[in-house]
């Protein structure tokens, strides 16, 4: 493991995870402290042009996902990306299990990320789902959920690689939650450079008159008004 990867893992472990869990309960998303510094952000963003690191590239306009582009990493992840995902998993696992208990759902996720990914592969979900996203002026991401099969981890993380107001304007992260018997609620978040945003993949527990119900959630990105906005997406199930 590289020094950079170790620093990233230590930053994840040092975060106030009880506070993050409380924010997730309240809003369906929660910002982390800075996990990687400016140089690390730039180094990860520059990986985008190395074709050997990726298994596929998606043009969002072509698929009517919005406008912009993202690339799926191949199985062999860069060390800092692998360490971030591995370090985040046990902290997110505690929240995932708590949410499953509230909703009366099974919690199939084992303690080890590698074991969970083996279960995904056994179910036919074999493709890595870590991504680098790239938005230029006028690009945006339609509201969606990252569901690739029956094996789903209920939380994921996006890390900002550029600085809003310096490298780009606009491009806020959007979350829209369908509330039980009520109008939908929207949340807009500025993704600070090097910070992560934890958010729900599919839905989250919401209190109702009969206890807990699942509140469906979709996410996207508002239109980038100027500049270049890049981010790292960490999804904890395969496609």
Short mmCIF file of C-alpha atoms in Angstrom, two decimals:
data_model
loop_
_atom_site.label_atom_id
_atom_site.label_comp_id
_atom_site.label_asym_id
_atom_site.label_seq_id
_atom_site.Cartn_x
_atom_site.Cartn_y
_atom_site.Cartn_z
CA UNK A 1 0.00 0.00 0.00
CA UNK A 2 1.33 3.46 -0.88
CA UNK A 3 1.76 6.30 1.60
CA UNK A 4 -0.98 8.22 -0.19
CA UNK A 5 -3.38 5.29 0.18
CA UNK A 6 -2.54 4.92 3.89
CA UNK A 7 -3.24 8.62 4.48
CA UNK A 8 -6.60 8.32 2.76
CA UNK A 9 -7.55 5.30 4.85
CA UNK A 10 -6.53 7.05 8.06
CA UNK A 11 -8.63 10.10 7.14
CA UNK A 12 -11.68 7.86 6.64
CA UNK A 13 -11.19 6.20 10.03
CA UNK A 14 -10.74 9.58 11.76
CA UNK A 15 -14.13 10.91 10.59
CA UNK A 16 -16.97 11.37 13.09
CA UNK A 17 -19.05 8.41 11.92
CA UNK A 18 -21.81 8.72 14.56
CA UNK A 19 -22.41 12.29 13.33
CA UNK A 20 -22.36 11.13 9.71
CA UNK A 21 -24.87 8.38 10.53
CA UNK A 22 -27.16 10.92 12.21
CA UNK A 23 -26.96 13.20 9.17
CA UNK A 24 -27.81 10.27 6.89
CA UNK A 25 -30.85 9.53 9.04
CA UNK A 26 -31.99 13.13 8.82
CA UNK A 27 -31.32 13.88 5.16
CA UNK A 28 -30.30 10.75 3.27
CA UNK A 29 -26.83 12.17 2.63
CA UNK A 30 -23.91 13.42 4.70
CA UNK A 31 -20.62 15.16 3.99
CA UNK A 32 -17.38 13.73 5.33
CA UNK A 33 -14.33 15.76 6.33
CA UNK A 34 -11.53 16.04 3.79
CA UNK A 35 -10.37 12.54 2.86
CA UNK A 36 -7.73 13.39 0.22
CA UNK A 37 -5.71 16.55 -0.30
CA UNK A 38 -5.52 18.76 -3.39
CA UNK A 39 -2.56 16.91 -4.90
CA UNK A 40 -4.29 13.56 -4.41
CA UNK A 41 -7.44 14.94 -6.03
CA UNK A 42 -5.49 16.10 -9.07
CA UNK A 43 -3.64 12.80 -9.35
CA UNK A 44 -6.91 10.82 -9.31
CA UNK A 45 -8.57 13.19 -11.80
CA UNK A 46 -5.62 12.80 -14.19
CA UNK A 47 -6.13 9.03 -14.27
CA UNK A 48 -9.09 9.68 -16.57
CA UNK A 49 -6.89 9.74 -19.67
CA UNK A 50 -5.17 6.40 -18.96
CA UNK A 51 -7.18 3.91 -21.04
CA UNK A 52 -5.49 0.93 -19.37
CA UNK A 53 -7.24 1.66 -16.06
CA UNK A 54 -10.83 1.44 -17.29
CA UNK A 55 -13.18 -1.25 -18.57
CA UNK A 56 -15.67 1.04 -20.33
CA UNK A 57 -16.62 4.66 -21.03
CA UNK A 58 -20.17 6.03 -21.00
CA UNK A 59 -21.32 9.07 -22.98
CA UNK A 60 -24.27 10.27 -20.93
CA UNK A 61 -26.02 12.16 -23.72
CA UNK A 62 -25.99 9.08 -25.95
CA UNK A 63 -27.87 7.09 -23.29
CA UNK A 64 -30.07 10.05 -22.31
CA UNK A 65 -28.59 10.08 -18.80
CA UNK A 66 -27.90 13.82 -19.04
CA UNK A 67 -24.71 15.24 -20.53
CA UNK A 68 -21.13 14.44 -19.66
CA UNK A 69 -18.97 11.34 -19.48
CA UNK A 70 -17.81 8.77 -16.99
CA UNK A 71 -15.48 5.79 -17.01
CA UNK A 72 -15.73 2.51 -15.08
CA UNK A 73 -12.47 1.35 -13.52
CA UNK A 74 -11.21 -2.13 -14.37
CA UNK A 75 -10.86 -4.80 -11.68
CA UNK A 76 -7.35 -3.67 -10.63
CA UNK A 77 -8.02 -0.36 -8.87
CA UNK A 78 -5.38 2.33 -8.27
CA UNK A 79 -4.12 1.95 -4.67
CA UNK A 80 -5.73 5.11 -3.28
CA UNK A 81 -9.12 4.23 -4.83
CA UNK A 82 -8.94 0.69 -3.46
CA UNK A 83 -7.97 1.94 0.00
CA UNK A 84 -10.76 4.53 0.13
CA UNK A 85 -13.35 1.90 -0.73
CA UNK A 86 -11.94 -0.64 1.73
CA UNK A 87 -11.71 1.91 4.55
CA UNK A 88 -15.23 3.24 3.98
CA UNK A 89 -16.97 -0.13 3.85
CA UNK A 90 -16.93 -1.10 7.56
CA UNK A 91 -18.20 2.32 8.63
CA UNK A 92 -21.01 2.25 6.08
CA UNK A 93 -21.79 -1.36 6.95
CA UNK A 94 -22.92 -0.38 10.45
CA UNK A 95 -25.43 2.09 8.96
CA UNK A 96 -26.58 -0.42 6.32
CA UNK A 97 -27.32 -3.07 8.94
CA UNK A 98 -29.15 -0.59 11.15
CA UNK A 99 -31.32 0.57 8.24
CA UNK A 100 -32.11 -3.03 7.25
CA UNK A 101 -33.21 -3.81 10.81
CA UNK A 102 -35.56 -0.81 10.87
CA UNK A 103 -37.12 -1.82 7.56
CA UNK A 104 -37.40 -5.49 8.47
CA UNK A 105 -35.13 -6.46 5.59
CA UNK A 106 -32.33 -9.03 5.44
CA UNK A 107 -28.79 -7.70 5.85
CA UNK A 108 -26.70 -9.94 3.58
CA UNK A 109 -23.51 -7.90 3.79
CA UNK A 110 -20.60 -9.70 5.50
CA UNK A 111 -17.92 -8.01 7.57
CA UNK A 112 -15.38 -8.22 4.75
CA UNK A 113 -15.81 -6.22 1.53
CA UNK A 114 -14.00 -8.92 -0.46
CA UNK A 115 -16.51 -11.53 0.70
CA UNK A 116 -19.43 -9.31 -0.29
CA UNK A 117 -17.95 -8.75 -3.76
CA UNK A 118 -17.52 -12.51 -4.10
CA UNK A 119 -21.25 -12.86 -3.39
CA UNK A 120 -21.96 -10.28 -6.10
CA UNK A 121 -19.87 -12.25 -8.60
CA UNK A 122 -21.57 -15.51 -7.65
CA UNK A 123 -24.92 -13.83 -8.42
CA UNK A 124 -23.68 -12.81 -11.87
CA UNK A 125 -22.71 -9.22 -11.01
CA UNK A 126 -19.08 -9.38 -12.08
CA UNK A 127 -18.27 -5.90 -13.37
CA UNK A 128 -16.50 -3.35 -11.11
CA UNK A 129 -18.58 -0.21 -10.57
CA UNK A 130 -16.06 2.38 -9.35
CA UNK A 131 -16.19 5.41 -11.65
CA UNK A 132 -14.52 8.67 -12.56
CA UNK A 133 -17.01 11.31 -13.71
CA UNK A 134 -16.25 14.30 -15.90
CA UNK A 135 -18.59 17.25 -16.51
CA UNK A 136 -17.80 20.28 -18.66
CA UNK A 137 -19.78 23.49 -19.14
CA UNK A 138 -23.43 22.67 -19.86
CA UNK A 139 -23.20 19.07 -18.61
CA UNK A 140 -25.53 17.56 -16.00
CA UNK A 141 -26.62 14.20 -14.60
CA UNK A 142 -30.26 13.10 -14.64
CA UNK A 143 -31.85 11.89 -11.42
CA UNK A 144 -31.28 8.15 -11.09
CA UNK A 145 -30.38 5.24 -8.81
CA UNK A 146 -27.32 3.01 -9.26
CA UNK A 147 -28.99 -0.40 -9.24
CA UNK A 148 -27.25 -3.06 -11.31
CA UNK A 149 -28.92 -6.25 -10.08
CA UNK A 150 -30.37 -7.92 -7.00
CA UNK A 151 -27.17 -7.52 -4.96
CA UNK A 152 -27.28 -3.93 -3.68
CA UNK A 153 -25.32 -2.12 -0.98
CA UNK A 154 -27.55 0.70 0.30
CA UNK A 155 -24.92 3.43 0.58
CA UNK A 156 -22.29 4.90 -1.72
CA UNK A 157 -19.81 7.78 -1.72
CA UNK A 158 -18.80 10.46 -4.21
CA UNK A 159 -15.61 12.48 -3.67
CA UNK A 160 -15.09 15.90 -5.24
CA UNK A 161 -11.85 16.26 -7.22
CA UNK A 162 -12.21 19.94 -8.23
CA UNK A 163 -13.11 23.09 -6.30
CA UNK A 164 -16.45 24.75 -6.93
CA UNK A 165 -16.08 28.50 -7.51
CA UNK A 166 -12.48 28.05 -8.68
CA UNK A 167 -12.43 25.17 -11.17
CA UNK A 168 -16.13 25.26 -12.03
CA UNK A 169 -19.47 26.83 -11.13
CA UNK A 170 -22.85 25.15 -10.76
CA UNK A 171 -22.69 21.35 -10.64
CA UNK A 172 -24.31 20.89 -7.21
CA UNK A 173 -25.07 17.33 -6.11
CA UNK A 174 -28.84 16.77 -6.08
CA UNK A 175 -30.87 14.34 -3.98
CA UNK A 176 -34.65 13.96 -4.35
CA UNK A 177 -36.54 11.91 -1.80
CA UNK A 178 -40.09 10.66 -2.26
CA UNK A 179 -41.80 11.13 1.10
CA UNK A 180 -44.63 8.85 2.27
CA UNK A 181 -47.98 10.44 1.35
CA UNK A 182 -46.28 13.81 0.80
CA UNK A 183 -44.52 15.90 -1.84
CA UNK A 184 -40.95 14.97 -2.73
CA UNK A 185 -38.10 16.72 -0.91
CA UNK A 186 -34.96 17.96 -2.66
CA UNK A 187 -31.48 18.52 -1.23
CA UNK A 188 -28.65 20.39 -2.97
CA UNK A 189 -25.05 19.96 -1.78
CA UNK A 190 -21.81 21.61 -2.85
CA UNK A 191 -19.21 18.87 -3.07
CA UNK A 192 -16.03 20.35 -1.65
CA UNK A 193 -12.70 19.26 -3.13
CA UNK A 194 -11.34 16.18 -1.36
CA UNK A 195 -14.47 15.71 0.74
CA UNK A 196 -16.85 12.79 0.35
CA UNK A 197 -20.61 12.77 0.26
CA UNK A 198 -22.24 9.60 1.59
CA UNK A 199 -25.72 9.03 0.20
CA UNK A 200 -28.30 6.32 -0.14
CA UNK A 201 -28.22 4.13 -3.24
CA UNK A 202 -31.93 3.28 -3.41
CA UNK A 203 -33.98 4.29 -0.37
CA UNK A 204 -33.72 4.90 3.36
CA UNK A 205 -35.84 4.38 6.48
CA UNK A 206 -38.39 7.15 7.08
CA UNK A 207 -40.69 7.29 10.09
CA UNK A 208 -44.37 6.86 9.30
CA UNK A 209 -47.58 6.42 11.28
CA UNK A 210 -47.02 2.66 11.17
CA UNK A 211 -43.33 2.69 12.11
CA UNK A 212 -40.64 2.70 9.45
CA UNK A 213 -41.18 2.80 5.70
CA UNK A 214 -38.72 2.98 2.79
CA UNK A 215 -38.36 6.43 1.25
CA UNK A 216 -37.18 6.08 -2.39
CA UNK A 217 -34.30 8.43 -3.29
CA UNK A 218 -32.73 9.45 -6.60
CA UNK A 219 -29.58 11.51 -7.14
CA UNK A 220 -28.02 13.59 -9.90
CA UNK A 221 -25.93 16.69 -10.65
CA UNK A 222 -27.19 20.14 -11.58
CA UNK A 223 -25.94 21.87 -14.75
CA UNK A 224 -22.28 22.89 -14.69
CA UNK A 225 -22.32 26.61 -15.57
CA UNK A 226 -18.61 26.91 -16.33
CA UNK A 227 -15.32 25.05 -16.03
CA UNK A 228 -14.58 21.38 -15.39
CA UNK A 229 -16.10 19.28 -12.58
CA UNK A 230 -14.64 15.83 -11.86
CA UNK A 231 -15.47 13.35 -9.12
CA UNK A 232 -14.75 9.82 -7.94
CA UNK A 233 -17.73 7.54 -7.38
CA UNK A 234 -17.40 4.59 -4.97
CA UNK A 235 -20.17 2.01 -5.28
CA UNK A 236 -20.03 -1.06 -3.02
CA UNK A 237 -21.70 -3.61 -5.30
CA UNK A 238 -20.77 -4.84 -8.74
CA UNK A 239 -22.72 -4.42 -11.95
#
